[in-house]
Amino acid sequence: MRAQLTSNGKKIELRLYVAGGAPHSVQALANLKALLDTRASANGDHQEVGDHQEVNLEVVDVLEEPLRALEDGVFVTPTLVVLAPISARVIGSLSEREKVARLLGLE
Amino acid sequence: MTQQTQSPQPVVKTPTGIDGFDDITGGGLPRERTTLVVGGPGTGKTIFGLQTLVNGARQFGEPGIFVAFEERTQQIVRNAASFGWDLPALEKKDLFFLDARPTADVITAGQFDLNALLAGLEAKVKQMGARRIVFDSVDVLLTLLNDPAAERREVYRIHEWLATSGLTGVVSARFSGEAPLLSQRYGFVQFMADCVVLLSHRTQDRVSLRALQVLKYRGSGFAEAETPLLIGPQGLEIASLGTTAMDYPASEERISTGVDRLDAMLRGGYHRGSSILITGAPGTAKSTLSGAFVDAACRRGERALLVTFDESAAEIVRNLASVSIDLAPHLACGCLRIHAARTEAGSAEAHLMKLRHLIEEQRPDCVVIDPLSAMIKAGGLIPAVSVAQRLIHLTKTHSITLLCTSLLEGESDTEASPLQVSTVADTWIHLSYLVRGGERNRALSVVKSRGTGHSDQVRELVLSDAGIDLADVYTAGGEVLMGTLRWEREAEVAAEREREHAELKQRRKALELAQTEAQARLEIAQREMEARHAELAVLEVEIKAYEQAWRKRSTGLEARRSVDGEPSAMGHADAPKGKI
């Protein structure tokens, strides 16, 4: 669970809110997956970054669960909520990958 | 624009329940369409939206959603509490607040859209059966997007969503410029709205003036003029006379003016429910007449409201006591209420609003505003006229008899009230000073009195310890005389009469004298005549004596000459006669 890696080996927990097939949402999911793929082999929603680091990604479709998004205070899509290793919120299509990578400690 | 041709059916409207707004728009907001409310900071945009929702939930059975982009929802709830709106009670079922403020620590990495918000709202609308929604304010959202293309795209997204949601929407937008609608930024926002309302706030004569103006209303007529707006204790109030016709009740009942002789001048007093204007220079006893009216009302057992400016209730009671008008018992029994206001305390609109609340609270039969000029002049003449008209409208619809005083200075405007209230007032009494002979006297005249005969004569208003009275004035040589001058003039005339009388008497004496003289002359002449008569008698005697003497002598001669013929004797007789 707690692997020593470039990102100090901490667990990464992410939740991405998307709006069905909306362009920005589709882009964001693609960008996030690409970012994680360069550092790990995809394994469904469960990914291993580097050797041991665990990545937990949940994708929430606001069109499927609209009230949940409202309760979570998510008003724009796509929104990436970082729960671990730090707490942060990123909005947008994640096209600026370096920014996201730095945030997640994946440089 | 292109939709105009395909909408022949009239626009359905949703009442906001905001005083006055539904009047000027002929029913409220366009139903199931979007209204844009624009205005600078602090102009009442948030309150407008919130009040629309609260009234919808409370009065019209329409639940609503408030989407706050700018203020914390707790803050909004707290502000609303100051208007007496119990939001927590409404929040359970009919009102939903969504705190959609952008979080400060959010990181932007690429483009995004509002799908999450709209999807969430959609679900919420279904869940609670919402009929109204407010977005406050959209400019915060636009700032977040920070990209003109994205702004446009997202505003259209909201517009599309609103158009298909079946909700009546209010979208507020703040601007801080002179011409909000010329700004590129809000140009397209305006276009998407069916109705655009502009709220403004400015300061004039140190008085805060708020206004509301409807700039656009697709498919509907509306009052285009800027209308005064107030943020009152119960929310927004929009000053509007409304579209209602003038259908006031007209009473034939007369009520006392408090001065017997004035009642007589007006053929019984003021009409109940009418409006009375008393104008005059400072100190012409306007307040005293007002006090007498209030006193009379309370004596009849009616409720009266006296609104004064820049004078305390205690001062008024004291001043009126000096002319035997005792208001203290009326205050004690609750018949009379004195509201002492400060002119500077607010705009004419604010004063009117306060008055409306006082009237609703006390339900008075008679209202006095002393002076009206102080109440309605704050903030310029244009609002003043409008306020005065609405004031009279307010009292007439409640059948309240309204008496206002107004300050008029100088001689020039005695016949034209600068406030034009005179045209609306039913009875107009003018008080003035006549200064002559080093004395000021108060004159009262009834300039007009609708629906009643009245004396056209000017009367002298006499104030004394005993109270108020009207005295007949003395007219002389086309002049109205009062006070000491009246007495002086009267004395003068009396002296004149005396002098004329004496003159006549003197003339009689002179004539009598002349007559006596003539009499005397007549007596002298009489004596003279008698004297002549006597002389004449003497002369007659002498003549007879002479003739006798002459006859004797001729008889003697005849006797001597009897031989000679007689006829010659006769001829001789003629000769001595001719000698005489």
XYZ file of C-alpha atoms in Angstrom, chain B residues 26-578:
553
model
C -48.712 44.621 -15.584
C -48.444 41.367 -13.656
C -44.847 40.538 -12.795
C -42.061 38.597 -14.451
C -42.462 36.744 -17.751
C -43.571 33.275 -16.747
C -41.151 30.443 -17.457
C -38.728 32.900 -18.975
C -35.612 34.689 -17.877
C -35.408 38.151 -16.387
C -32.088 39.913 -16.085
C -31.677 42.244 -13.144
C -28.696 44.552 -13.544
C -27.362 47.142 -11.152
C -24.353 48.425 -9.253
C -23.270 47.084 -5.897
C -25.859 47.578 -3.164
C -28.772 48.401 -5.437
C -30.953 45.568 -4.161
C -30.416 42.859 -6.809
C -30.096 40.072 -4.275
C -33.141 41.269 -2.329
C -35.161 41.463 -5.552
C -34.392 37.849 -6.371
C -34.869 36.613 -2.841
C -38.142 38.458 -2.357
C -39.457 36.977 -5.594
C -38.701 33.510 -4.233
C -40.004 34.120 -0.718
C -43.268 35.584 -1.999
C -43.540 32.767 -4.525
C -43.218 30.179 -1.782
C -45.403 31.955 0.750
C -48.121 33.572 -1.350
C -48.268 31.780 -4.660
C -47.415 28.197 -3.772
C -44.377 28.181 -6.037
C -41.243 26.654 -4.491
C -37.959 28.201 -5.527
C -34.216 27.731 -5.696
C -31.643 30.384 -4.938
C -28.238 29.847 -6.500
C -25.715 32.073 -4.737
C -22.488 32.691 -6.589
C -21.547 35.727 -4.595
C -22.730 35.711 -0.995
C -22.635 32.977 1.592
C -26.073 31.490 1.996
C -25.915 31.984 5.772
C -25.357 35.672 5.149
C -28.366 35.829 2.839
C -30.547 34.047 5.363
C -29.422 36.491 8.046
C -30.180 39.500 5.841
C -33.572 38.083 5.005
C -34.358 37.671 8.697
C -34.097 41.460 9.058
C -37.036 41.725 6.628
C -39.064 39.396 8.772
C -38.823 36.515 6.304
C -38.512 33.272 8.169
C -36.282 31.463 5.729
C -35.377 28.476 7.923
C -39.084 27.563 8.027
C -39.379 27.881 4.259
C -36.089 26.139 3.610
C -37.452 22.805 4.709
C -39.806 22.491 1.805
C -40.294 25.447 -0.479
C -36.963 27.167 -0.640
C -33.568 25.747 -1.460
C -30.309 27.617 -1.196
C -27.341 26.483 -3.152
C -24.003 27.912 -2.150
C -22.253 27.869 -5.508
C -19.463 30.274 -4.691
C -16.216 29.362 -6.400
C -13.760 27.977 -3.884
C -10.656 30.043 -3.510
C -8.170 27.183 -3.668
C -9.495 25.619 -6.826
C -6.918 24.957 -9.480
C -7.822 25.561 -13.065
C -6.292 23.245 -15.600
C -8.064 23.621 -18.901
C -11.614 24.329 -19.970
C -14.742 23.398 -18.101
C -18.507 23.865 -18.219
C -21.528 24.192 -15.908
C -23.039 20.801 -16.673
C -22.669 19.612 -13.096
C -24.520 22.593 -11.689
C -27.340 22.402 -14.181
C -27.704 18.636 -13.817
C -27.820 19.016 -10.050
C -30.373 21.826 -10.245
C -32.467 19.829 -12.653
C -32.662 16.984 -10.146
C -33.424 19.399 -7.330
C -36.197 21.090 -9.332
C -37.844 17.721 -9.898
C -37.386 16.742 -6.279
C -39.065 19.813 -4.784
C -41.307 20.835 -7.666
C -39.626 24.212 -7.967
C -41.227 26.876 -10.170
C -38.797 29.743 -9.687
C -35.032 30.096 -9.708
C -32.577 32.889 -9.041
C -28.947 33.070 -10.155
C -27.154 35.678 -8.075
C -25.028 36.960 -9.590
C -23.901 35.722 -12.916
C -20.949 38.111 -13.228
C -19.055 36.219 -10.528
C -19.448 33.137 -12.615
C -18.208 34.957 -15.679
C -15.156 36.193 -13.794
C -14.380 32.594 -12.930
C -14.536 31.578 -16.576
C -12.229 34.429 -17.465
C -12.539 33.888 -21.178
C -15.005 35.753 -23.422
C -15.766 32.688 -25.552
C -16.335 30.509 -22.494
C -18.479 33.213 -20.857
C -20.692 33.349 -23.874
C -20.916 29.601 -24.158
C -21.853 29.089 -20.522
C -24.367 31.898 -20.414
C -26.064 30.312 -23.388
C -25.953 27.013 -21.585
C -27.797 28.535 -18.620
C -30.214 30.219 -20.977
C -30.939 26.973 -22.802
C -31.409 25.174 -19.561
C -33.761 27.853 -18.232
C -35.720 27.857 -21.482
C -36.385 24.136 -21.276
C -36.723 23.862 -17.487
C -40.109 25.580 -17.329
C -38.844 27.784 -14.501
C -39.339 31.497 -14.081
C -35.793 32.718 -13.777
C -34.118 35.792 -12.373
C -30.488 36.273 -13.291
C -28.722 39.147 -11.619
C -25.611 40.831 -12.932
C -23.528 43.494 -11.327
C -21.995 46.246 -13.342
C -20.022 49.245 -12.313
C -20.197 51.549 -15.243
C -22.410 54.207 -16.668
C -23.940 52.268 -19.513
C -24.310 48.615 -18.602
C -26.210 47.684 -21.695
C -23.641 49.070 -24.072
C -20.983 46.948 -22.488
C -19.906 44.037 -24.668
C -19.829 41.772 -21.709
C -23.481 42.058 -20.832
C -24.790 42.686 -24.289
C -25.396 39.015 -24.956
C -26.657 38.432 -21.428
C -29.254 41.042 -22.072
C -30.227 39.494 -25.354
C -31.054 36.173 -23.781
C -33.417 37.752 -21.272
C -37.066 38.420 -22.045
C -37.171 41.137 -19.454
C -34.423 43.465 -18.279
C -34.679 45.426 -15.054
C -32.168 48.098 -14.086
C -31.641 49.003 -10.444
C -29.794 52.157 -9.546
C -28.682 54.067 -6.519
C -27.503 57.632 -6.335
C -27.259 60.436 -3.857
C -28.926 63.765 -4.317
C -28.998 66.561 -1.756
C -27.318 64.152 0.655
C -30.331 61.898 0.397
C -30.070 58.385 -0.904
C -32.282 57.740 -3.926
C -32.916 54.284 -5.272
C -34.745 53.563 -8.465
C -35.964 50.744 -10.616
C -36.486 50.863 -14.347
C -37.761 48.232 -16.725
C -35.626 48.496 -19.857
C -37.165 45.750 -21.886
C -40.086 43.377 -21.727
C -40.616 41.158 -24.733
C -44.200 40.952 -25.851
C -45.548 43.174 -23.123
C -46.112 46.781 -22.324
C -44.601 48.259 -19.185
C -44.133 51.558 -17.420
C -40.933 52.871 -18.954
C -40.193 55.606 -16.482
C -37.707 55.230 -13.695
C -39.617 54.467 -10.510
C -38.430 55.195 -6.985
C -37.439 52.121 -5.038
C -37.006 51.624 -1.330
C -35.446 48.968 0.795
C -37.886 48.989 3.654
C -38.364 46.924 6.762
C -40.303 44.319 4.798
C -38.160 44.220 1.705
C -38.260 46.157 -1.532
C -41.036 48.600 -2.166
C -41.544 50.160 -5.533
C -43.324 53.434 -5.591
C -46.111 53.138 -8.056
C -49.490 54.723 -8.304
C -50.512 51.559 -9.976
C -52.830 51.148 -12.857
C -55.898 51.344 -10.683
C -58.344 54.063 -11.590
C -59.246 56.849 -9.208
C -62.219 55.271 -7.509
C -62.153 56.847 -4.088
C -65.319 56.991 -2.047
C -66.752 60.519 -1.856
C -68.237 61.302 1.516
C -70.823 63.992 2.125
C -69.978 63.998 5.801
C -68.484 67.168 7.212
C -65.983 67.185 10.025
C -65.017 70.163 12.113
C -61.913 72.180 11.401
C -61.658 72.869 15.110
C -62.514 76.537 14.582
C -66.231 77.333 14.635
C -66.118 80.279 12.322
C -63.942 78.402 9.850
C -66.513 75.618 9.825
C -69.068 78.261 8.963
C -66.879 79.649 6.205
C -66.659 76.156 4.683
C -70.376 75.532 5.128
C -69.872 72.962 7.857
C -66.205 71.956 7.847
C -63.952 69.745 5.760
C -65.343 66.805 3.807
C -64.408 63.499 5.402
C -61.747 61.749 3.376
C -60.711 64.893 1.551
C -57.279 66.454 1.439
C -56.662 69.898 2.817
C -53.698 72.122 2.178
C -52.870 75.044 4.436
C -50.209 77.303 3.025
C -48.564 80.343 4.513
C -45.390 82.074 5.598
C -43.611 81.036 8.804
C -45.599 81.940 11.897
C -48.962 82.378 10.215
C -50.462 79.795 12.578
C -50.467 76.835 10.206
C -49.472 74.494 13.018
C -52.102 75.992 15.278
C -54.842 75.294 12.748
C -53.487 71.753 12.361
C -53.552 71.341 16.124
C -57.147 72.554 16.298
C -58.136 70.015 13.657
C -56.421 67.146 15.493
C -57.972 68.263 18.776
C -61.448 68.303 17.228
C -60.917 64.827 15.748
C -59.875 63.344 19.086
C -62.791 65.046 20.844
C -65.078 63.230 18.415
C -63.400 60.023 19.569
C -61.500 59.471 16.327
C -57.908 58.412 15.938
C -55.481 60.995 14.637
C -51.900 60.883 13.482
C -49.798 64.034 13.601
C -46.539 63.892 11.687
C -44.199 66.764 12.365
C -40.712 67.558 11.240
C -37.805 68.840 13.276
C -39.968 69.523 16.315
C -40.489 67.149 19.214
C -43.881 65.978 20.401
C -43.346 67.736 23.735
C -42.674 71.064 22.020
C -45.805 70.768 19.929
C -47.983 69.993 22.933
C -46.503 72.963 24.809
C -46.906 75.387 21.911
C -50.516 74.434 21.297
C -51.309 74.677 24.998
C -50.529 78.399 24.763
C -53.592 78.834 22.558
C -55.769 76.582 24.714
C -55.399 73.466 22.591
C -54.657 70.653 24.999
C -53.396 67.534 23.246
C -52.024 65.811 26.335
C -55.221 63.899 27.222
C -55.565 62.697 23.615
C -52.008 61.385 23.714
C -52.662 59.717 27.024
C -55.782 57.900 25.837
C -54.061 56.777 22.661
C -56.390 58.622 20.285
C -53.549 60.771 19.110
C -50.159 59.704 17.950
C -47.431 62.224 17.241
C -44.615 61.113 15.011
C -41.755 63.576 15.172
C -39.476 62.958 12.210
C -36.254 64.499 11.099
C -36.146 65.989 7.612
C -32.630 64.733 7.069
C -33.527 61.207 8.089
C -34.332 60.082 4.598
C -35.655 60.717 1.153
C -39.230 61.689 0.423
C -39.838 58.065 -0.514
C -38.505 56.844 2.809
C -40.754 59.295 4.648
C -43.761 58.156 2.627
C -42.982 54.546 3.345
C -42.680 55.264 7.058
C -46.005 57.061 6.918
C -47.620 54.119 5.168
C -46.458 51.823 7.947
C -47.704 54.234 10.614
C -51.100 54.391 8.927
C -51.300 50.628 8.674
C -50.384 50.327 12.331
C -52.649 52.983 13.801
C -55.468 53.108 11.227
C -56.143 56.814 11.886
C -59.215 58.744 10.725
C -57.288 61.963 10.347
C -53.679 62.548 9.381
C -51.796 65.818 9.646
C -48.420 66.421 8.058
C -46.780 69.569 9.317
C -45.154 70.623 7.123
C -45.514 68.612 3.957
C -42.763 70.707 2.401
C -40.229 69.224 4.835
C -41.374 65.709 4.107
C -41.333 65.722 0.369
C -38.620 68.174 -0.541
C -35.787 65.865 0.395
C -34.317 64.671 -2.856
C -35.554 67.141 -5.400
C -38.763 68.440 -6.836
C -39.620 65.700 -9.326
C -39.880 62.927 -6.722
C -41.647 65.415 -4.434
C -44.608 65.824 -6.750
C -44.863 62.091 -7.222
C -44.670 61.457 -3.481
C -47.330 64.065 -2.775
C -49.669 62.453 -5.275
C -49.119 59.011 -3.860
C -49.591 60.323 -0.342
C -53.011 61.666 -1.267
C -53.781 58.443 -3.114
C -52.849 56.496 0.007
C -55.057 58.502 2.357
C -57.980 58.665 -0.039
C -58.072 54.929 -0.543
C -58.285 54.580 3.254
C -60.897 57.395 3.564
C -58.512 59.302 5.781
C -58.912 63.058 6.015
C -55.480 64.468 5.266
C -54.390 67.923 6.298
C -51.007 69.164 5.132
C -49.312 72.443 5.763
C -46.843 73.927 3.376
C -44.462 76.771 3.717
C -44.889 79.580 1.266
C -42.647 82.557 1.469
C -42.931 85.896 -0.193
C -45.844 87.400 -1.988
C -45.054 86.060 -5.425
C -46.040 82.462 -4.859
C -49.125 83.011 -2.782
C -51.313 81.895 -5.614
C -49.250 78.964 -6.860
C -47.927 76.314 -4.547
C -44.503 75.235 -5.754
C -45.309 71.652 -4.883
C -48.353 71.617 -7.111
C -50.170 69.929 -4.290
C -52.754 72.637 -4.583
C -54.033 71.001 -7.741
C -54.545 67.716 -5.915
C -55.793 69.119 -2.623
C -59.562 69.474 -2.269
C -59.486 72.436 0.054
C -56.811 75.087 0.026
C -56.587 77.594 2.819
C -54.034 80.349 2.589
C -52.719 82.260 5.564
C -50.812 85.493 5.179
C -49.537 88.466 7.063
C -50.710 91.946 6.385
C -48.135 94.370 7.624
C -49.381 97.946 7.935
C -48.993 100.566 10.555
C -46.172 98.703 12.263
C -48.296 95.659 13.017
C -48.566 92.140 11.638
C -51.959 90.613 11.402
C -52.874 87.154 10.205
C -55.323 86.860 7.366
C -57.125 83.680 6.376
C -58.742 83.031 3.040
C -60.189 79.947 1.428
C -58.570 79.765 -2.000
C -60.614 76.814 -3.110
C -62.828 74.146 -1.699
C -64.075 71.404 -3.979
C -67.632 70.275 -3.669
C -68.592 72.949 -1.210
C -69.619 76.550 -1.180
C -67.326 78.762 0.801
C -66.957 82.338 1.814
C -64.690 84.320 -0.458
C -64.031 86.867 2.204
C -60.717 87.307 3.889
C -60.923 86.955 7.645
C -58.599 88.018 10.367
C -57.183 85.093 12.335
C -56.966 86.046 15.969
C -54.862 83.942 18.331
C -55.257 84.420 22.028
C -55.146 82.568 25.335
C -58.748 81.667 24.675
C -57.959 79.937 21.438
C -58.381 80.647 17.765
C -61.052 82.855 16.326
C -61.791 84.513 13.072
C -62.818 88.149 12.968
C -64.579 90.081 10.255
C -62.225 92.382 8.568
C -62.795 96.052 7.917
C -62.648 97.004 4.315
C -62.114 100.585 3.358
C -61.177 102.117 0.062
C -60.556 98.676 -1.421
C -58.158 97.813 1.388
C -58.500 95.122 4.033
C -57.728 96.546 7.429
C -57.018 94.615 10.572
C -55.854 95.006 14.115
C -54.972 98.418 15.489
C -55.143 99.919 12.061
C -58.712 98.830 11.833
C -59.492 100.726 15.057
C -57.540 103.737 13.932
C -59.316 103.868 10.681
C -62.649 103.481 12.330
C -61.878 106.390 14.733
C -60.737 108.498 11.831
C -63.986 108.026 10.036
C -65.967 108.831 13.175
C -64.106 112.126 13.549
C -64.780 112.953 9.947
C -68.472 112.448 10.479
C -68.365 114.621 13.552
C -66.685 117.383 11.601
C -69.211 117.209 8.795
C -72.009 117.377 11.315
C -70.547 120.445 12.933
C -70.117 122.076 9.583
C -73.759 121.580 8.770
C -74.806 122.971 12.065
C -72.668 126.003 11.422
C -74.235 126.487 8.043
C -77.654 126.374 9.633
C -76.635 128.998 12.107
C -75.347 131.222 9.363
C -78.584 130.880 7.487
C -80.599 131.577 10.586
C -78.577 134.698 11.123
C -79.160 135.780 7.566
C -82.829 135.113 8.006
C -82.910 137.211 11.191
C -81.134 140.031 9.392
C -83.637 139.902 6.581
C -86.446 139.956 9.150
C -84.931 143.005 10.754
C -84.606 144.706 7.437
C -88.179 143.864 6.749
C -89.294 145.544 10.025
C -87.346 148.709 9.254
C -88.968 148.863 5.885
C -92.331 148.383 7.564
C -91.690 151.301 9.883
C -90.496 153.406 7.031
C -93.623 152.550 5.157
C -95.708 153.470 8.136
C -93.823 156.763 8.418
C -94.425 157.541 4.763
C -98.021 156.581 5.230
C -98.305 159.056 8.108
C -96.568 161.757 6.078
C -98.929 161.051 3.258
C -101.935 161.462 5.610
C -100.591 164.768 6.810
C -100.173 165.845 3.250
C -103.759 164.842 2.435
C -104.991 166.991 5.294
C -102.947 169.901 4.057
C -104.288 169.461 0.564
C -107.863 169.387 1.801
C -107.249 172.460 3.908
C -105.811 174.217 0.950
C -108.706 173.281 -1.283
C -111.212 174.450 1.300
C -109.464 177.687 1.648
C -109.499 178.134 -2.078
C -113.223 177.388 -2.375
C -114.141 179.938 0.293
C -112.252 182.567 -1.539
C -113.959 181.890 -4.887
C -117.433 181.845 -3.281
C -116.732 185.341 -1.970
C -115.804 186.541 -5.432
C -118.961 185.027 -7.010
C -121.042 186.822 -4.578
C -119.382 190.034 -5.546
C -119.626 189.344 -9.263
C -123.233 187.876 -9.400
C -124.286 190.447 -12.129
C -121.962 189.069 -14.677
C -122.877 185.665 -16.370
C -122.195 182.432 -14.806
C -120.315 180.589 -17.634
C -117.476 183.054 -17.544
C -117.309 182.417 -13.857
C -116.543 178.766 -14.569
C -113.826 179.787 -16.958
C -112.201 181.806 -14.284
C -112.438 178.963 -11.879
C -109.964 176.921 -14.009
C -107.210 179.381 -13.758
C -106.560 179.186 -9.982
C -106.600 175.396 -10.178
C -103.751 175.323 -12.617
